[in-house]
Tab-separated table of C-alpha atoms and ligand atoms in Angstrom:
chain	number	residue	atom	x	y	z
A	1	MET	CA	16.247	-12.971	27.504
A	2	LEU	CA	16.015	-16.446	26.052
A	3	SER	CA	14.438	-15.115	22.882
A	4	LYS	CA	17.174	-12.492	22.603
A	5	ILE	CA	19.830	-15.154	22.807
A	6	LEU	CA	18.025	-17.233	20.207
A	7	ILE	CA	17.650	-14.276	17.859
A	8	THR	CA	21.353	-13.540	18.221
A	9	ALA	CA	22.103	-17.186	17.483
A	10	ALA	CA	19.887	-16.998	14.410
A	11	VAL	CA	21.613	-13.877	13.100
A	12	LEU	CA	25.041	-15.418	13.616
A	13	GLY	CA	24.228	-18.875	12.417
A	14	GLY	CA	21.410	-18.476	9.880
A	15	VAL	CA	18.608	-20.953	10.315
A	16	VAL	CA	18.677	-22.614	13.712
A	17	ARG	CA	17.231	-26.102	13.658
A	18	GLY	CA	14.416	-26.689	16.105
A	19	VAL	CA	13.907	-23.031	17.005
A	20	PRO	CA	10.381	-21.771	16.323
A	21	LEU	CA	10.020	-19.528	13.267
A	22	ARG	CA	9.236	-16.496	15.409
A	23	GLU	CA	12.507	-16.848	17.291
A	24	ARG	CA	14.511	-17.363	14.123
A	25	ARG	CA	13.417	-14.039	12.679
A	26	GLN	CA	16.294	-11.619	12.346
A	27	ALA	CA	16.563	-8.687	14.708
A	28	THR	CA	17.467	-6.288	11.906
A	29	VAL	CA	15.905	-5.701	8.497
A	30	PRO	CA	17.602	-8.065	6.056
A	31	GLN	CA	20.024	-5.991	3.982
A	32	PHE	CA	18.652	-7.420	0.734
A	33	VAL	CA	15.192	-5.996	1.556
A	34	LEU	CA	16.819	-2.549	1.424
A	35	ASP	CA	19.236	-3.229	-1.434
A	36	TYR	CA	16.462	-4.378	-3.783
A	37	ALA	CA	13.682	-2.015	-2.588
A	38	PRO	CA	11.632	-0.580	-5.472
A	39	LEU	CA	11.951	3.052	-6.523
A	40	VAL	CA	8.701	4.739	-7.523
A	41	TRP	CA	8.219	7.249	-10.337
A	42	LEU	CA	5.340	9.541	-9.427
A	43	HIS	CA	3.526	11.211	-12.314
A	44	SER	CA	4.660	14.712	-13.357
A	45	GLN	CA	1.108	16.024	-12.812
A	46	GLU	CA	0.479	14.073	-9.598
A	47	ALA	CA	-1.497	16.240	-7.169
A	48	TYR	CA	-1.864	13.581	-4.441
A	49	LEU	CA	1.648	12.663	-3.389
A	50	PRO	CA	2.818	10.184	-0.732
A	51	SER	CA	1.634	11.207	2.726
A	52	ASP	CA	2.605	10.924	6.334
A	53	ILE	CA	0.691	8.000	7.828
A	54	SER	CA	0.083	9.729	11.166
A	55	ALA	CA	-1.026	12.966	9.465
A	56	GLN	CA	-4.078	11.009	8.315
A	57	LEU	CA	-5.080	10.617	11.961
A	58	ALA	CA	-4.498	14.295	12.719
A	59	ASN	CA	-6.761	15.351	9.849
A	60	THR	CA	-9.634	12.913	10.343
A	61	LYS	CA	-12.162	11.872	12.949
A	62	PRO	CA	-13.482	8.361	13.464
A	63	GLU	CA	-17.039	7.816	12.249
A	64	HIS	CA	-19.442	5.024	11.458
A	65	GLU	CA	-22.350	5.757	9.131
A	66	PHE	CA	-21.337	9.443	9.402
A	67	VAL	CA	-21.841	9.461	13.153
A	68	ALA	CA	-18.866	10.051	15.472
A	69	VAL	CA	-17.613	6.957	17.280
A	70	ALA	CA	-15.918	7.011	20.653
A	71	GLY	CA	-12.155	6.586	20.680
A	72	PRO	CA	-8.947	7.915	22.141
A	73	SER	CA	-8.112	11.563	21.579
A	74	PRO	CA	-5.821	12.457	20.026
A	75	LEU	CA	-5.647	9.424	17.760
A	76	THR	CA	-2.074	8.223	17.270
A	77	LEU	CA	-0.335	5.328	15.570
A	78	ASP	CA	-0.015	3.813	19.051
A	79	ASN	CA	-3.720	3.845	19.917
A	80	LEU	CA	-5.495	3.550	16.551
A	81	ASN	CA	-6.252	-0.141	17.176
A	82	GLN	CA	-8.553	0.925	20.033
A	83	LEU	CA	-11.035	1.898	17.296
A	84	ASN	CA	-11.622	-1.738	16.392
A	85	SER	CA	-15.244	-2.575	17.069
A	86	PRO	CA	-17.858	-4.796	15.452
A	87	ASN	CA	-18.739	-1.753	13.341
A	88	THR	CA	-16.249	-0.621	10.727
A	89	THR	CA	-14.650	2.705	11.586
A	90	TYR	CA	-14.016	5.286	8.871
A	91	LEU	CA	-11.293	7.893	9.383
A	92	THR	CA	-13.306	10.788	8.011
A	93	SER	CA	-11.777	14.077	6.918
A	94	THR	CA	-12.500	16.823	9.442
A	95	VAL	CA	-12.736	19.292	6.525
A	96	ASP	CA	-15.044	18.825	3.512
A	97	ILE	CA	-12.698	17.231	0.955
A	98	THR	CA	-14.312	19.116	-1.936
A	99	THR	CA	-12.619	22.230	-0.488
A	100	ASN	CA	-9.234	20.509	-1.117
A	101	PRO	CA	-7.720	20.500	2.378
A	102	ALA	CA	-3.921	20.586	2.088
A	103	PHE	CA	-3.302	17.261	3.832
A	104	LEU	CA	-4.744	15.427	0.820
A	105	ASN	CA	-1.823	16.620	-1.315
A	106	GLY	CA	0.861	14.787	0.665
A	107	VAL	CA	4.554	15.595	0.422
A	108	LYS	CA	6.672	15.895	-2.711
A	109	PRO	CA	9.883	13.850	-2.459
A	110	ASP	CA	13.028	16.017	-2.446
A	111	ALA	CA	15.919	15.660	-4.892
A	112	SER	CA	17.115	12.576	-3.008
A	113	GLY	CA	13.644	10.980	-3.241
A	114	LYS	CA	12.771	11.513	0.403
A	115	THR	CA	9.372	12.666	1.700
A	116	ASN	CA	10.707	15.006	4.390
A	117	ASP	CA	8.935	14.979	7.769
A	118	ALA	CA	6.493	12.423	6.370
A	119	VAL	CA	6.730	8.684	7.023
A	120	SER	CA	4.913	7.592	3.896
A	121	ALA	CA	5.669	3.862	3.659
A	122	ALA	CA	5.723	0.678	5.722
A	123	ILE	CA	7.999	-2.215	4.809
A	124	ILE	CA	6.803	-5.547	6.151
A	125	VAL	CA	8.936	-8.695	6.026
A	126	ASN	CA	7.460	-12.181	6.141
A	127	ASP	CA	10.257	-14.723	6.611
A	128	HIS	CA	8.787	-18.068	5.584
A	129	GLY	CA	11.998	-19.863	6.568
A	130	SER	CA	14.375	-21.907	4.378
A	131	GLY	CA	15.563	-18.742	2.637
A	132	ASN	CA	12.079	-17.767	1.443
A	133	VAL	CA	11.336	-14.155	2.336
A	134	ASP	CA	8.518	-11.916	1.113
A	135	ALA	CA	9.026	-8.163	1.535
A	136	PHE	CA	5.984	-5.920	1.191
A	137	TYR	CA	6.641	-2.286	0.324
A	138	MET	CA	3.438	-0.498	1.333
A	139	TYR	CA	2.918	3.006	-0.036
A	140	PHE	CA	0.585	5.491	1.599
A	141	TYR	CA	-1.194	8.402	-0.075
A	142	ALA	CA	-3.809	10.572	1.678
A	143	PHE	CA	-6.074	10.710	-1.367
A	144	ASN	CA	-6.906	8.722	-4.482
A	145	TRP	CA	-8.053	10.730	-7.516
A	146	GLY	CA	-10.027	8.273	-9.624
A	147	GLY	CA	-9.525	9.884	-13.037
A	148	ILE	CA	-11.907	10.898	-15.799
A	149	VAL	CA	-14.265	8.443	-17.474
A	150	LEU	CA	-16.299	9.808	-20.392
A	151	GLY	CA	-15.907	13.288	-18.974
A	152	GLN	CA	-16.850	12.247	-15.432
A	153	ASN	CA	-14.485	12.233	-12.476
A	154	LEU	CA	-15.195	8.977	-10.621
A	155	GLY	CA	-13.700	6.759	-7.939
A	156	ASN	CA	-12.073	9.334	-5.647
A	157	HIS	CA	-11.470	8.362	-2.056
A	158	VAL	CA	-9.650	9.551	1.048
A	159	GLY	CA	-6.736	7.236	1.933
A	160	ASP	CA	-4.862	4.995	-0.515
A	161	TRP	CA	-2.652	2.000	0.275
A	162	GLU	CA	-0.743	0.454	-2.637
A	163	HIS	CA	2.184	-1.952	-2.666
A	164	ASN	CA	4.919	-3.888	-4.338
A	165	MET	CA	5.937	-7.257	-2.961
A	166	ILE	CA	9.279	-8.906	-3.699
A	167	ARG	CA	9.632	-12.641	-3.195
A	168	PHE	CA	13.260	-13.463	-2.324
A	169	LYS	CA	15.018	-16.821	-2.390
A	170	ASN	CA	18.218	-16.874	-0.349
A	171	GLY	CA	18.507	-13.091	-0.530
A	172	VAL	CA	17.995	-12.922	-4.312
A	173	PRO	CA	14.778	-11.431	-5.745
A	174	ASP	CA	12.773	-13.868	-7.826
A	175	LEU	CA	9.366	-12.265	-8.480
A	176	VAL	CA	7.841	-8.817	-7.968
A	177	TRP	CA	4.157	-8.023	-7.481
A	178	TYR	CA	2.681	-4.673	-8.576
A	179	SER	CA	-0.690	-3.782	-7.005
A	180	GLN	CA	-3.190	-2.227	-9.434
A	181	HIS	CA	-6.771	-1.441	-8.442
A	182	SER	CA	-8.455	-4.661	-7.266
A	183	ASN	CA	-5.633	-6.903	-8.537
A	184	GLY	CA	-2.208	-6.323	-10.163
A	185	GLU	CA	0.625	-7.991	-12.074
A	186	ALA	CA	3.640	-10.154	-11.198
A	187	PHE	CA	6.939	-10.090	-13.100
A	188	LYS	CA	10.203	-11.956	-12.939
A	189	TYR	CA	12.697	-9.629	-11.258
A	190	SER	CA	15.289	-10.344	-13.947
A	191	ILE	CA	13.295	-8.662	-16.716
A	192	LEU	CA	12.244	-5.526	-14.817
A	193	GLU	CA	13.457	-2.010	-15.495
A	194	LYS	CA	15.923	-1.153	-12.715
A	195	ASN	CA	18.044	1.573	-11.217
A	196	GLY	CA	21.071	-0.457	-10.167
A	197	LEU	CA	19.580	-3.404	-8.299
A	198	ARG	CA	16.308	-1.646	-7.565
A	199	PRO	CA	13.201	-2.381	-9.636
A	200	ILE	CA	11.211	0.586	-10.933
A	201	SER	CA	7.533	1.057	-10.202
A	202	TYR	CA	5.481	3.647	-12.093
A	203	SER	CA	2.674	5.117	-9.984
A	204	GLY	CA	-0.523	5.917	-11.911
A	205	ASN	CA	-1.481	9.615	-11.820
A	206	GLY	CA	-4.056	9.939	-9.059
A	207	SER	CA	-4.857	6.223	-8.665
A	208	HIS	CA	-1.310	5.251	-7.620
A	209	ALA	CA	-1.695	1.815	-9.217
A	210	ASN	CA	1.817	0.407	-9.735
A	211	TYR	CA	3.102	-0.471	-13.217
A	212	ALA	CA	6.374	-1.948	-14.439
A	213	ILE	CA	6.525	0.178	-17.589
A	214	LYS	CA	5.733	3.820	-18.225
A	215	GLY	CA	3.004	5.147	-20.468
A	216	LYS	CA	-0.742	4.631	-20.546
A	217	HIS	CA	-2.408	1.645	-18.955
A	218	ASP	CA	-5.996	0.720	-19.604
A	219	HIS	CA	-7.862	-0.734	-16.730
A	220	THR	CA	-11.453	-1.396	-15.943
A	221	ILE	CA	-13.246	-0.474	-12.786
A	222	PRO	CA	-14.767	-3.715	-11.465
A	223	ASN	CA	-18.446	-4.016	-12.363
A	224	LEU	CA	-18.304	-0.980	-14.615
A	225	ASN	CA	-19.391	-2.317	-17.955
A	226	LEU	CA	-17.697	0.033	-20.411
A	227	PRO	CA	-15.506	-0.803	-23.411
A	228	ASP	CA	-11.797	-1.256	-22.752
A	229	GLY	CA	-9.620	1.759	-23.248
A	230	LEU	CA	-11.953	4.293	-21.692
A	231	ILE	CA	-10.335	4.203	-18.292
A	232	VAL	CA	-6.656	4.895	-18.364
A	233	ASP	CA	-3.881	5.227	-15.813
A	234	ASN	CA	-1.153	7.606	-16.928
A	235	THR	CA	2.425	7.091	-15.764
A	236	ASP	CA	5.624	8.991	-16.508
A	237	GLN	CA	8.971	9.861	-14.928
A	238	GLY	CA	7.764	12.859	-12.930
A	239	THR	CA	9.254	12.743	-9.431
A	240	LEU	CA	11.365	9.850	-8.179
A	241	TRP	CA	10.298	8.585	-4.731
A	242	ASP	CA	12.572	6.392	-2.628
A	243	PRO	CA	10.173	4.936	-0.028
A	244	THR	CA	13.049	3.514	2.043
A	245	LEU	CA	14.186	7.010	3.072
A	246	SER	CA	11.115	7.627	5.232
A	247	THR	CA	9.468	4.392	6.274
A	248	TYR	CA	8.698	2.067	9.166
A	249	TYR	CA	10.011	-1.511	9.130
A	250	TYR	CA	8.278	-4.542	10.603
A	251	ALA	CA	8.595	-8.298	10.735
A	252	TYR	CA	5.326	-10.187	10.298
A	253	ASP	CA	4.493	-13.432	12.072
A	254	PRO	CA	1.769	-15.222	10.098
A	255	ALA	CA	0.966	-17.769	12.814
A	256	ALA	CA	0.083	-15.001	15.274
A	257	SER	CA	-0.922	-12.393	12.634
A	258	SER	CA	1.306	-10.023	14.560
A	259	PHE	CA	3.854	-7.368	13.679
A	260	THR	CA	7.154	-6.612	15.378
A	261	PRO	CA	9.002	-3.393	14.585
A	262	TYR	CA	12.713	-3.880	13.910
A	263	ASP	CA	13.294	-0.682	15.897
A	264	SER	CA	11.500	-0.624	19.240
A	265	SER	CA	10.720	3.101	18.916
A	266	THR	CA	8.580	2.445	15.813
A	267	PRO	CA	4.804	2.585	16.422
A	268	VAL	CA	3.137	-0.744	15.696
A	269	ASN	CA	-0.403	-0.837	17.110
A	270	TRP	CA	-1.840	0.989	14.084
A	271	LEU	CA	-1.221	-2.116	11.983
A	272	ASN	CA	-3.923	-3.870	14.033
A	273	TYR	CA	-6.534	-1.246	13.122
A	274	THR	CA	-9.217	-3.061	11.113
A	275	GLY	CA	-11.154	-0.001	9.926
A	276	ARG	CA	-10.821	2.245	6.905
A	277	TRP	CA	-8.280	4.986	6.189
A	278	GLY	CA	-10.757	7.423	4.673
A	279	ASP	CA	-14.336	8.606	4.503
A	280	GLU	CA	-17.195	6.183	3.971
A	281	GLN	CA	-18.828	6.484	0.532
A	282	TYR	CA	-21.136	9.478	0.659
A	283	PRO	CA	-24.796	8.574	0.234
A	284	ASP	CA	-26.560	9.546	-2.980
A	285	SER	CA	-28.430	12.172	-1.003
A	286	ASP	CA	-25.145	13.971	-0.217
A	287	LYS	CA	-24.809	16.841	-2.677
A	288	ARG	CA	-21.096	16.079	-3.192
A	289	GLN	CA	-21.955	12.636	-4.517
A	290	LYS	CA	-22.651	11.760	-8.189
A	291	LYS	CA	-23.094	8.421	-9.878
A	292	PHE	CA	-22.329	7.393	-13.433
A	293	PHE	CA	-23.132	3.867	-14.663
A	294	GLY	CA	-23.524	2.981	-10.984
A	295	GLN	CA	-20.022	4.176	-10.093
A	296	PRO	CA	-19.723	6.832	-7.391
A	297	LYS	CA	-17.684	9.990	-7.666
A	298	TYR	CA	-16.628	9.450	-4.036
A	299	ALA	CA	-15.988	5.868	-2.900
A	300	THR	CA	-15.039	4.389	0.456
A	301	GLY	CA	-11.463	4.603	1.760
A	302	PRO	CA	-9.362	1.398	1.955
A	303	THR	CA	-8.347	-0.909	4.784
A	304	GLY	CA	-4.679	-0.977	5.829
A	305	PRO	CA	-1.579	-3.116	5.139
A	306	ALA	CA	-2.711	-6.056	7.292
A	307	ASP	CA	-5.516	-6.648	4.793
A	308	LYS	CA	-3.182	-7.268	1.797
A	309	GLN	CA	-2.739	-11.042	2.283
A	310	LEU	CA	0.649	-10.902	3.972
A	311	ASN	CA	1.117	-14.692	4.031
A	312	ARG	CA	0.862	-15.576	0.358
A	313	THR	CA	1.319	-18.916	-1.307
A	314	ASP	CA	2.155	-17.336	-4.648
A	315	VAL	CA	3.496	-13.827	-5.257
A	316	CYS	CA	-0.027	-12.678	-6.203
A	317	PRO	CA	-2.789	-12.417	-3.611
A	318	SER	CA	-5.242	-15.279	-4.003
A	319	ASN	CA	-8.393	-13.787	-5.497
A	320	GLY	CA	-9.503	-16.210	-8.169
A	321	ASN	CA	-7.303	-14.691	-10.884
A	322	GLU	CA	-4.473	-16.668	-12.459
A	323	CYS	CA	-1.044	-15.710	-11.079
A	324	ILE	CA	1.053	-15.184	-14.202
A	325	HIS	CA	4.807	-14.861	-13.627
A	326	ARG	CA	5.394	-12.524	-16.548
A	327	GLY	CA	8.739	-13.039	-18.259
A	328	ILE	CA	8.344	-10.112	-20.655
A	329	LEU	CA	7.469	-6.473	-20.027
A	330	VAL	CA	4.127	-5.904	-21.678
A	331	PRO	CA	1.174	-3.684	-20.914
A	332	ARG	CA	-1.510	-5.155	-18.733
A	333	ASP	CA	-3.801	-7.797	-20.222
A	334	LEU	CA	-1.452	-8.764	-23.081
B	401	NAG	C1	-3.241	13.974	-13.241
B	401	NAG	O1	-4.108	14.142	-12.127
B	401	NAG	C2	-4.582	15.461	-11.957
B	401	NAG	C3	-5.534	15.467	-10.767
B	401	NAG	O2	-4.921	14.969	-9.650
B	401	NAG	C4	-5.321	15.932	-13.192
B	401	NAG	O3	-5.712	17.271	-13.015
B	401	NAG	C5	-4.445	15.796	-14.407
B	401	NAG	O4	-5.198	16.108	-15.550
B	401	NAG	C6	-3.952	14.370	-14.508
B	401	NAG	N1	-3.064	14.253	-15.656
B	401	NAG	C7	-3.028	13.167	-16.426
B	401	NAG	C8	-2.073	13.174	-17.572
B	401	NAG	O5	-3.710	12.180	-16.192
B	402	NAG	C1	-22.974	-0.021	15.298
B	402	NAG	O1	-23.672	0.843	14.433
B	402	NAG	C2	-25.058	0.979	14.717
B	402	NAG	C3	-25.645	1.937	13.690
B	402	NAG	O2	-25.521	1.390	12.436
B	402	NAG	C4	-25.267	1.513	16.124
B	402	NAG	O3	-26.637	1.557	16.409
B	402	NAG	C5	-24.559	0.608	17.111
B	402	NAG	O4	-24.647	1.165	18.391
B	402	NAG	C6	-23.098	0.465	16.738
B	402	NAG	N1	-22.431	-0.475	17.623
B	402	NAG	C7	-21.258	-0.205	18.221
B	402	NAG	C8	-20.698	-1.263	19.078
B	402	NAG	O5	-20.666	0.841	18.039
B	403	NAG	C1	1.746	-19.119	5.727
B	403	NAG	O1	2.164	-19.505	4.447
B	403	NAG	C2	2.920	-20.699	4.418
B	403	NAG	C3	3.427	-20.880	3.012
B	403	NAG	O2	2.410	-20.743	2.066
B	403	NAG	C4	2.040	-21.844	4.899
B	403	NAG	O3	2.780	-23.031	4.908
B	403	NAG	C5	1.565	-21.521	6.318
B	403	NAG	O4	0.670	-22.525	6.750
B	403	NAG	C6	0.857	-20.187	6.342
B	403	NAG	N1	0.573	-19.841	7.720
B	403	NAG	C7	-0.606	-19.427	8.104
B	403	NAG	C8	-0.749	-19.107	9.543
B	403	NAG	O5	-1.560	-19.314	7.339
B	404	NAG	C1	-2.469	-7.330	17.157
B	404	NAG	O1	-3.110	-8.500	16.684
B	404	NAG	C2	-2.389	-9.704	16.917
B	404	NAG	C3	-3.167	-10.844	16.306
B	404	NAG	O2	-4.510	-10.803	16.631
B	404	NAG	C4	-2.149	-9.894	18.411
B	404	NAG	O3	-1.329	-11.011	18.608
B	404	NAG	C5	-1.458	-8.670	18.973
B	404	NAG	O4	-1.358	-8.793	20.365
B	404	NAG	C6	-2.260	-7.428	18.645
B	404	NAG	N1	-1.561	-6.270	19.136
B	404	NAG	C7	-2.193	-5.288	19.744
B	404	NAG	C8	-1.325	-4.173	20.216
B	404	NAG	O5	-3.397	-5.281	19.899
């Protein structure tokens, strides 16, 4: 009860001096997190659309090194964290993915931008206090199609988590992060392409890397030593996705590394799952697998939202790369 009273006091009175950060957190999603939420243009030829997060559990089985691991059955967003063990768990497609099971294709947003019957995003708010709020808009796709490199299709994997992050100061967006492959780009909000207040994110065809401008984007696969320009993400204004229309909302407490849903009926335990959201990389001996310049055709699925550095110092994750606050809209690497 005490915490409820304190939360109410915080909502009514803004920052309450002397009340721990956790108690100060608002009981409802800050309106500005919704008002400024990015809109995502999916590619016109996108075959792997945003997906229902729980459908991934219904269409996979937990494995480690391709051997079944014990866990609750059925797996749900409420019990997924029970799969945490010293060994990494891989949510492995129950059907051979080379036969294109339908769940990989996700759900096409309707005319309003909604993925019907599919909760395909998670919005996570980290209130640093003093008016500094980071909102992470996490996008989920059941499959990542890695594209074509010198005629070879490489870098596919089951499960794909991508994100934008908006850093707010006193309810006003300052900077926006766009995740792209192993890194990404940050831009000043003021210079971004927008629909009303909402910044636009262009999702790369298949890879779902997020870009601030449409067109082609060169990128390099880490450790793949090929000339620039061979590996390209294509973006265009295919289908507009409004992730806020079918999403879960959470507050994040960095001190406890814990998540609290704004709505108590929202599942939360899945955010504590430390394993992977797709199949483990198939061994070279698997006849589905191929390698080209050391890069596999089928790679390992990703970890979840909790692994995206949710308590950042700068708007970029800290990974050794410089965090450039871009003030002009230019293609990557310029
Ligand atoms: C988009 O991705 C699909 C596979 O998902 C591929 O068949 C198509 O050629 C791609 N188009 C472009 C322009 O990259
Ligand atoms: C971890 O994986 C190894 C096989 O690599 C297996 O022998 C061991 O039993 C597993 N441990 C747990 C706790 O699942
Ligand atoms: C979270 O980030 C803030 C701001 O960078 C920092 O002061 C704080 O120590 C961090 N908390 C944790 C638990 O790392
Ligand atoms: C999730 O992890 C956090 C941090 O370790 C912990 O405080 C919380 O109790 C966990 N929740 C569940 C349901 O395991």
